Short mmCIF file of C-alpha atoms in Angstrom, two decimals:
data_model
loop_
_atom_site.label_atom_id
_atom_site.label_comp_id
_atom_site.label_asym_id
_atom_site.label_seq_id
_atom_site.Cartn_x
_atom_site.Cartn_y
_atom_site.Cartn_z
CA UNK A 1 -20.80 66.94 -14.92
CA UNK A 2 -20.06 64.16 -17.42
CA UNK A 3 -16.33 64.51 -16.68
CA UNK A 4 -16.94 64.16 -12.94
CA UNK A 5 -19.05 61.05 -13.50
CA UNK A 6 -16.35 59.66 -15.79
CA UNK A 7 -13.67 60.19 -13.17
CA UNK A 8 -15.83 58.64 -10.47
CA UNK A 9 -16.47 55.65 -12.74
CA UNK A 10 -12.74 55.18 -13.33
CA UNK A 11 -12.04 55.31 -9.61
CA UNK A 12 -14.81 52.79 -9.02
CA UNK A 13 -13.30 50.45 -11.64
CA UNK A 14 -9.85 50.67 -10.06
CA UNK A 15 -11.26 49.89 -6.62
CA UNK A 16 -13.20 46.92 -7.95
CA UNK A 17 -10.01 45.54 -9.48
CA UNK A 18 -8.05 46.15 -6.30
CA UNK A 19 -10.46 44.74 -3.75
CA UNK A 20 -12.67 41.79 -4.81
CA UNK A 21 -16.08 41.48 -3.19
CA UNK A 22 -14.99 38.35 -1.31
CA UNK A 23 -11.60 39.74 -0.35
CA UNK A 24 -12.26 39.97 3.35
CA UNK A 25 -9.42 38.01 4.99
CA UNK A 26 -10.56 34.83 6.69
CA UNK A 27 -8.85 32.35 8.97
CA UNK A 28 -7.18 30.28 6.26
CA UNK A 29 -3.95 28.63 7.44
CA UNK A 30 -1.28 27.62 4.93
CA UNK A 31 1.34 24.98 5.71
CA UNK A 32 4.48 24.38 3.66
CA UNK A 33 6.11 21.00 4.27
CA UNK A 34 4.39 20.80 7.64
CA UNK A 35 5.33 24.31 8.79
CA UNK A 36 2.76 27.11 9.06
CA UNK A 37 3.48 30.12 6.83
CA UNK A 38 3.16 33.60 8.27
CA UNK A 39 1.95 36.33 5.89
CA UNK A 40 3.04 39.72 7.38
CA UNK A 41 1.73 41.72 4.40
CA UNK A 42 -1.84 40.42 4.68
CA UNK A 43 -3.95 37.34 5.40
CA UNK A 44 -4.95 34.86 2.68
CA UNK A 45 -8.48 35.17 1.33
CA UNK A 46 -10.79 33.26 -1.00
CA UNK A 47 -12.35 34.63 -4.20
CA UNK A 48 -14.66 32.53 -6.39
CA UNK A 49 -13.38 29.36 -4.76
CA UNK A 50 -9.71 30.26 -5.25
CA UNK A 51 -7.37 31.11 -2.38
CA UNK A 52 -5.06 34.08 -2.96
CA UNK A 53 -2.00 34.96 -0.87
CA UNK A 54 0.60 37.80 -0.84
CA UNK A 55 2.91 37.02 -3.73
CA UNK A 56 6.30 37.82 -2.19
CA UNK A 57 5.94 35.51 0.80
CA UNK A 58 4.74 32.48 -1.16
CA UNK A 59 7.31 32.95 -3.94
CA UNK A 60 10.19 33.20 -1.48
CA UNK A 61 8.96 30.25 0.60
CA UNK A 62 8.96 28.17 -2.57
CA UNK A 63 12.55 29.19 -3.25
CA UNK A 64 11.75 31.61 -6.08
CA UNK A 65 13.58 34.88 -6.65
CA UNK A 66 11.03 37.69 -6.92
CA UNK A 67 10.96 40.72 -9.22
CA UNK A 68 8.18 43.28 -9.59
CA UNK A 69 7.69 45.38 -12.73
CA UNK A 70 5.66 48.41 -11.65
CA UNK A 71 5.22 49.61 -15.22
CA UNK A 72 3.60 46.40 -16.49
CA UNK A 73 2.20 45.41 -13.07
CA UNK A 74 3.89 42.01 -13.51
CA UNK A 75 5.38 39.79 -10.81
CA UNK A 76 8.00 37.23 -11.75
CA UNK A 77 9.27 34.29 -9.73
CA UNK A 78 12.24 32.30 -10.98
CA UNK A 79 14.68 29.56 -10.02
CA UNK A 80 16.85 27.22 -12.07
CA UNK A 81 14.69 26.10 -15.01
CA UNK A 82 11.46 27.73 -13.85
CA UNK A 83 10.01 31.18 -14.54
CA UNK A 84 6.48 32.12 -13.45
CA UNK A 85 4.89 35.42 -14.48
CA UNK A 86 1.55 36.88 -13.38
CA UNK A 87 0.06 40.28 -14.19
CA UNK A 88 -2.21 42.24 -11.91
CA UNK A 89 -5.83 42.04 -13.09
CA UNK A 90 -5.06 39.53 -15.88
CA UNK A 91 -6.36 35.96 -15.97
CA UNK A 92 -3.43 34.99 -18.16
CA UNK A 93 -0.13 33.84 -16.64
CA UNK A 94 2.90 32.07 -18.03
CA UNK A 95 5.11 29.20 -16.93
CA UNK A 96 8.41 29.18 -18.82
CA UNK A 97 6.74 31.24 -21.53
CA UNK A 98 3.73 28.97 -21.91
CA UNK A 99 0.47 30.86 -21.38
CA UNK A 100 -1.88 29.44 -18.73
CA UNK A 101 -5.40 30.56 -17.83
CA UNK A 102 -6.18 31.56 -14.26
CA UNK A 103 -9.55 31.03 -12.60
CA UNK A 104 -9.02 34.28 -10.69
CA UNK A 105 -6.55 37.03 -11.65
CA UNK A 106 -4.00 38.53 -9.23
CA UNK A 107 -5.38 41.49 -7.28
CA UNK A 108 -4.23 44.27 -4.98
CA UNK A 109 -5.66 44.51 -1.45
CA UNK A 110 -4.54 47.46 0.70
CA UNK A 111 -1.37 47.85 -1.32
CA UNK A 112 -0.43 44.15 -1.31
CA UNK A 113 -0.49 42.09 -4.48
CA UNK A 114 -2.17 38.71 -4.09
CA UNK A 115 -1.73 35.71 -6.41
CA UNK A 116 -3.63 32.37 -6.73
CA UNK A 117 -1.96 29.97 -4.31
CA UNK A 118 -2.66 26.67 -6.08
CA UNK A 119 -1.44 27.95 -9.44
CA UNK A 120 1.85 29.17 -8.02
CA UNK A 121 2.38 26.08 -5.85
CA UNK A 122 1.72 23.58 -8.63
CA UNK A 123 3.79 25.60 -11.10
CA UNK A 124 6.67 25.18 -8.63
CA UNK A 125 6.13 21.38 -8.72
CA UNK A 126 4.52 21.25 -5.27
CA UNK A 127 1.40 19.35 -4.20
CA UNK A 128 -1.39 21.64 -2.94
CA UNK A 129 -4.32 20.27 -0.92
CA UNK A 130 -7.32 21.98 0.65
CA UNK A 131 -8.39 20.53 4.01
CA UNK A 132 -12.05 21.40 4.40
CA UNK A 133 -12.33 20.17 7.96
CA UNK A 134 -9.57 22.41 9.31
CA UNK A 135 -9.95 25.21 6.75
CA UNK A 136 -6.27 24.93 5.93
CA UNK A 137 -4.10 24.40 2.88
CA UNK A 138 -1.07 22.14 2.79
CA UNK A 139 1.75 22.54 0.30
CA UNK A 140 4.29 19.79 -0.07
CA UNK A 141 7.35 20.46 -2.20
CA UNK A 142 8.67 17.66 -4.35
CA UNK A 143 12.09 17.78 -2.68
CA UNK A 144 10.68 17.65 0.84
CA UNK A 145 8.25 14.87 -0.09
CA UNK A 146 11.10 12.80 -1.55
CA UNK A 147 13.11 13.23 1.64
CA UNK A 148 10.20 12.13 3.85
CA UNK A 149 9.40 9.20 1.58
CA UNK A 150 12.99 7.99 1.84
CA UNK A 151 12.80 8.19 5.65
CA UNK A 152 9.62 6.08 5.59
CA UNK A 153 11.22 3.54 3.23
CA UNK A 154 14.13 3.11 5.64
CA UNK A 155 11.71 2.76 8.55
CA UNK A 156 9.75 -0.03 6.86
CA UNK A 157 12.92 -1.87 5.85
CA UNK A 158 14.00 -1.86 9.50
CA UNK A 159 10.54 -2.94 10.66
CA UNK A 160 10.46 -5.83 8.21
CA UNK A 161 13.91 -6.99 9.28
CA UNK A 162 12.79 -7.07 12.93
CA UNK A 163 9.57 -8.92 12.07
CA UNK A 164 11.51 -11.52 10.06
CA UNK A 165 13.69 -12.21 13.10
CA UNK A 166 10.86 -11.97 15.61
CA UNK A 167 13.00 -9.30 17.31
CA UNK A 168 10.58 -7.39 19.52
CA UNK A 169 13.28 -5.37 21.29
CA UNK A 170 14.60 -4.25 17.91
CA UNK A 171 11.08 -3.45 16.66
CA UNK A 172 9.90 -1.45 19.68
CA UNK A 173 11.80 1.81 18.90
CA UNK A 174 10.07 1.92 15.49
CA UNK A 175 6.53 1.66 16.92
CA UNK A 176 4.28 4.63 17.66
CA UNK A 177 3.04 5.04 21.22
CA UNK A 178 -0.48 3.88 20.27
CA UNK A 179 0.57 1.03 17.97
CA UNK A 180 -1.31 -2.21 18.74
CA UNK A 181 2.02 -4.03 18.29
CA UNK A 182 3.41 -2.49 21.48
CA UNK A 183 2.12 -5.62 23.24
CA UNK A 184 3.27 -8.17 20.66
CA UNK A 185 6.43 -9.36 22.46
CA UNK A 186 5.04 -12.80 23.36
CA UNK A 187 3.68 -13.46 19.86
CA UNK A 188 6.89 -12.41 18.13
CA UNK A 189 9.06 -14.48 20.47
CA UNK A 190 6.90 -17.55 19.90
CA UNK A 191 6.98 -16.99 16.15
CA UNK A 192 10.78 -16.65 16.06
CA UNK A 193 11.20 -19.98 17.87
CA UNK A 194 9.50 -21.84 15.01
CA UNK A 195 10.16 -19.73 11.93
CA UNK A 196 12.92 -18.06 10.01
CA UNK A 197 12.52 -16.02 6.84
CA UNK A 198 13.96 -13.17 4.79
CA UNK A 199 11.67 -10.52 3.29
CA UNK A 200 12.48 -7.91 0.68
CA UNK A 201 10.31 -4.95 -0.25
CA UNK A 202 10.10 -4.94 -4.04
CA UNK A 203 7.66 -2.07 -4.52
CA UNK A 204 6.58 1.06 -2.63
CA UNK A 205 3.54 3.18 -3.38
CA UNK A 206 2.72 6.18 -1.22
CA UNK A 207 -1.07 6.39 -1.08
CA UNK A 208 -0.86 9.62 0.91
CA UNK A 209 1.68 11.61 2.88
CA UNK A 210 0.57 14.61 4.93
CA UNK A 211 3.42 16.44 6.58
CA UNK A 212 1.12 18.83 8.42
CA UNK A 213 -0.72 16.05 10.26
CA UNK A 214 2.30 13.75 10.28
CA UNK A 215 0.52 10.75 8.78
CA UNK A 216 1.25 8.58 5.77
CA UNK A 217 -0.26 5.46 4.16
CA UNK A 218 2.06 3.22 2.16
CA UNK A 219 1.34 0.15 0.06
CA UNK A 220 4.15 -2.32 -0.46
CA UNK A 221 4.82 -5.59 -2.25
CA UNK A 222 7.09 -7.89 -0.25
CA UNK A 223 8.86 -11.05 -1.39
CA UNK A 224 9.31 -13.45 1.53
CA UNK A 225 11.53 -16.55 1.44
CA UNK A 226 11.55 -19.20 4.17
CA UNK A 227 15.03 -19.97 5.51
CA UNK A 228 14.22 -22.38 8.34
CA UNK A 229 11.77 -23.57 10.96
CA UNK A 230 8.31 -24.90 10.23
CA UNK A 231 7.57 -25.33 6.55
CA UNK A 232 5.73 -22.63 4.63
CA UNK A 233 5.83 -21.77 0.91
CA UNK A 234 7.43 -18.53 -0.19
CA UNK A 235 5.07 -15.57 -0.27
CA UNK A 236 4.37 -12.39 -2.19
CA UNK A 237 2.55 -10.06 0.22
CA UNK A 238 0.64 -6.89 -0.57
CA UNK A 239 0.64 -4.71 2.53
CA UNK A 240 -0.79 -1.38 3.69
CA UNK A 241 1.19 0.47 6.36
CA UNK A 242 0.10 3.41 8.49
CA UNK A 243 3.00 5.52 9.78
CA UNK A 244 2.85 8.61 11.95
CA UNK A 245 5.34 11.23 13.06
CA UNK A 246 6.26 11.40 16.74
CA UNK A 247 8.88 13.87 18.01
CA UNK A 248 10.05 14.45 14.45
CA UNK A 249 10.51 10.74 13.62
CA UNK A 250 8.31 8.46 11.52
CA UNK A 251 6.96 5.48 13.47
CA UNK A 252 4.90 2.43 12.51
CA UNK A 253 1.35 2.68 13.81
CA UNK A 254 -0.37 -0.23 12.10
CA UNK A 255 -0.33 -2.51 9.07
CA UNK A 256 -2.83 -4.56 7.12
CA UNK A 257 -2.25 -7.60 4.91
CA UNK A 258 -4.20 -6.88 1.73
CA UNK A 259 -3.33 -10.05 -0.17
CA UNK A 260 -1.00 -13.05 0.12
CA UNK A 261 0.14 -15.04 -2.90
CA UNK A 262 1.92 -18.29 -2.07
CA UNK A 263 4.55 -19.65 -4.41
CA UNK A 264 7.12 -22.42 -4.58
CA UNK A 265 10.85 -21.79 -4.34
CA UNK A 266 12.52 -22.04 -7.76
CA UNK A 267 14.02 -25.50 -7.13
CA UNK A 268 11.13 -27.02 -5.18
CA UNK A 269 9.98 -29.39 -7.94
CA UNK A 270 13.44 -30.42 -9.13
CA UNK A 271 15.52 -31.04 -6.01
CA UNK A 272 15.68 -34.51 -4.47
CA UNK A 273 14.10 -35.00 -1.05
CA UNK A 274 14.98 -38.19 0.79
CA UNK A 275 11.90 -39.74 2.38
CA UNK A 276 11.85 -43.21 3.96
CA UNK A 277 9.72 -45.44 1.76
CA UNK A 278 7.34 -46.44 4.56
CA UNK A 279 6.69 -42.78 5.45
CA UNK A 280 6.38 -41.83 1.79
CA UNK A 281 3.60 -44.40 1.37
CA UNK A 282 1.73 -43.09 4.42
CA UNK A 283 2.00 -39.49 3.21
CA UNK A 284 0.78 -40.35 -0.30
CA UNK A 285 -2.12 -42.28 1.18
CA UNK A 286 -3.28 -39.16 3.05
CA UNK A 287 -3.22 -37.14 -0.17
CA UNK A 288 -5.12 -39.80 -2.13
CA UNK A 289 -7.74 -40.15 0.62
CA UNK A 290 -8.14 -36.39 0.76
CA UNK A 291 -8.90 -36.32 -2.98
CA UNK A 292 -11.40 -39.18 -2.61
CA UNK A 293 -13.20 -37.53 0.31
CA UNK A 294 -13.22 -34.21 -1.50
CA UNK A 295 -14.83 -35.79 -4.58
CA UNK A 296 -17.36 -37.58 -2.38
CA UNK A 297 -18.00 -34.39 -0.39
CA UNK A 298 -17.19 -36.42 2.69
CA UNK A 299 -16.66 -33.82 5.41
CA UNK A 300 -16.10 -36.33 8.20
CA UNK A 301 -13.49 -38.15 6.12
CA UNK A 302 -11.47 -34.99 5.56
CA UNK A 303 -11.75 -34.01 9.23
CA UNK A 304 -10.32 -37.42 10.16
CA UNK A 305 -7.26 -36.62 8.01
CA UNK A 306 -6.77 -33.19 9.60
CA UNK A 307 -4.79 -32.10 12.63
CA UNK A 308 -7.34 -31.42 15.43
CA UNK A 309 -5.63 -28.09 16.09
CA UNK A 310 -6.84 -26.62 12.80
CA UNK A 311 -10.44 -27.85 12.91
CA UNK A 312 -12.69 -24.88 13.58
CA UNK A 313 -16.13 -23.78 12.41
CA UNK A 314 -14.42 -21.59 9.83
CA UNK A 315 -12.37 -24.56 8.59
CA UNK A 316 -15.55 -26.60 8.14
CA UNK A 317 -17.30 -23.73 6.36
CA UNK A 318 -14.38 -23.39 3.94
CA UNK A 319 -14.60 -27.09 3.11
CA UNK A 320 -18.31 -26.73 2.36
CA UNK A 321 -17.44 -23.88 -0.02
CA UNK A 322 -14.92 -26.13 -1.76
CA UNK A 323 -17.56 -28.83 -2.13
CA UNK A 324 -19.96 -26.34 -3.69
CA UNK A 325 -17.38 -24.97 -6.13
CA UNK A 326 -16.81 -28.41 -7.62
CA UNK A 327 -20.34 -28.46 -9.05
CA UNK A 328 -19.26 -26.31 -12.01
CA UNK A 329 -16.88 -29.06 -13.14
CA UNK A 330 -18.86 -32.09 -14.31
CA UNK A 331 -15.88 -34.24 -15.17
CA UNK A 332 -13.68 -36.21 -12.79
CA UNK A 333 -11.08 -34.48 -10.68
CA UNK A 334 -7.73 -36.19 -10.85
CA UNK A 335 -4.65 -35.81 -8.67
CA UNK A 336 -1.29 -35.75 -10.44
CA UNK A 337 2.36 -34.77 -10.03
CA UNK A 338 2.41 -35.73 -6.36
CA UNK A 339 5.82 -35.21 -4.76
CA UNK A 340 7.22 -34.51 -1.33
CA UNK A 341 9.16 -31.25 -1.45
CA UNK A 342 10.19 -31.12 2.22
CA UNK A 343 10.64 -33.77 4.88
CA UNK A 344 11.70 -34.08 8.49
CA UNK A 345 10.87 -36.70 11.12
CA UNK A 346 7.79 -34.78 12.22
CA UNK A 347 6.82 -32.62 9.25
CA UNK A 348 6.38 -33.05 5.50
CA UNK A 349 5.30 -30.77 2.67
CA UNK A 350 3.66 -32.34 -0.37
CA UNK A 351 3.02 -30.70 -3.73
CA UNK A 352 0.22 -32.03 -5.92
CA UNK A 353 -1.99 -30.84 -8.74
CA UNK A 354 -5.76 -31.07 -8.96
CA UNK A 355 -6.89 -31.47 -12.56
CA UNK A 356 -10.47 -30.39 -13.31
CA UNK A 357 -11.91 -31.18 -16.73
CA UNK A 358 -15.31 -30.26 -18.10
CA UNK A 359 -16.01 -32.77 -20.92
CA UNK A 360 -18.71 -30.60 -22.48
CA UNK A 361 -16.73 -27.37 -22.89
CA UNK A 362 -13.28 -29.02 -22.97
CA UNK A 363 -12.16 -26.40 -20.48
CA UNK A 364 -9.72 -27.39 -17.77
CA UNK A 365 -8.39 -26.05 -14.52
CA UNK A 366 -5.14 -27.13 -12.89
CA UNK A 367 -4.58 -26.11 -9.29
CA UNK A 368 -1.16 -26.49 -7.71
CA UNK A 369 -1.32 -27.11 -3.96
CA UNK A 370 1.05 -27.65 -1.06
CA UNK A 371 -0.17 -29.54 1.97
CA UNK A 372 1.88 -29.50 5.16
CA UNK A 373 1.48 -32.66 7.24
CA UNK A 374 2.53 -33.16 10.86
CA UNK A 375 3.24 -36.52 12.41
CA UNK A 376 1.23 -37.23 15.55
CA UNK A 377 2.63 -38.93 18.62
CA UNK A 378 0.87 -42.09 17.40
CA UNK A 379 2.85 -41.94 14.15
CA UNK A 380 -0.11 -40.80 12.02
CA UNK A 381 0.40 -38.12 9.36
CA UNK A 382 -2.27 -35.41 9.51
CA UNK A 383 -2.93 -32.36 7.34
CA UNK A 384 -1.90 -29.24 9.26
CA UNK A 385 -2.07 -26.55 6.56
CA UNK A 386 -2.86 -26.11 2.87
CA UNK A 387 -1.68 -23.51 0.37
CA UNK A 388 -2.68 -22.72 -3.20
CA UNK A 389 0.56 -22.02 -5.07
CA UNK A 390 -0.59 -21.93 -8.71
CA UNK A 391 -3.67 -21.78 -10.89
CA UNK A 392 -3.88 -22.49 -14.60
CA UNK A 393 -7.03 -22.22 -16.65
CA UNK A 394 -7.43 -23.35 -20.25
CA UNK A 395 -10.45 -22.47 -22.32
CA UNK A 396 -12.33 -24.51 -24.89
CA UNK A 397 -10.05 -26.66 -26.99
CA UNK A 398 -10.29 -26.53 -30.79
#
């Protein structure tokens, strides 16, 4: 009787190792580089929060050569400089001989050996993500991800080139069907008539790239240099792009400007700009009056110096904010280093520095600004735009 019970106990133990309590196959879908994997030997299942899949299919899909040692109950997957070994019923596995602990050991279900999906995928240098909403798992191999990232880089370079030129016809093939820029022809054409610039992407960062859904978010840093048209300082832009896949090709869906940093061209403060003396005096007078009205918190005075086209409620609110910010500096604000850095008959760009000094703390703040002035039909120079191009802060002096 004891022997019978012993045998029954052994059989029970084997069955418990072979078929976990939560081994009932579910409807888990697994995608590799955007393509759904079929598992002929058995459906994936979840045990203790870990998804397990038939070992041979996943190893081969990841490009691993598979061997099975029936004596030791060990499965091995290998390629180039990678060897992964897992043993049935053991929560210890190895990657290139280095022992790793598994949250759930490999198991046999109806004659098929299952292995933890995430462990195998990440050991093969792939990115594994669980999508709770769809109940699916996406695996992205490093090689495939690099290929798709390069395609997106080329797309954004082409997009930026078209935007620099205001070339809507060139841009249109790179836009997704639902992109809000599908109707931007008029705006781009108007922009190109007055502006000319060259932009270069200096940094890419892929926030996310999902090949299954065909969507990616990319942050870039772009260095933009004006080459003609209306005056504007050079810019360093931080952007966020949304790209989607349509008919197998990545397309621009949308973009967001996260931050703009204005800066002067390298020779802006050293090159000579020829300005007629009478016009130079008028331009400098506008800058000096602006400083006086700013110190006096004279809103009407500043509005009188401004191009009517830029005066909005938001413009007025911004000026009130500037007035309020000056309260922290008790000393006088002085204007220095005033110079015209660009001039034409109807437009001028003036660089100047605002020097803030707090006599109590000896702290100082120097703000470098560029004001763009347009000449009205009456011959009056008016402020049309302002840019902060530098900021220097010095603490308490010894």
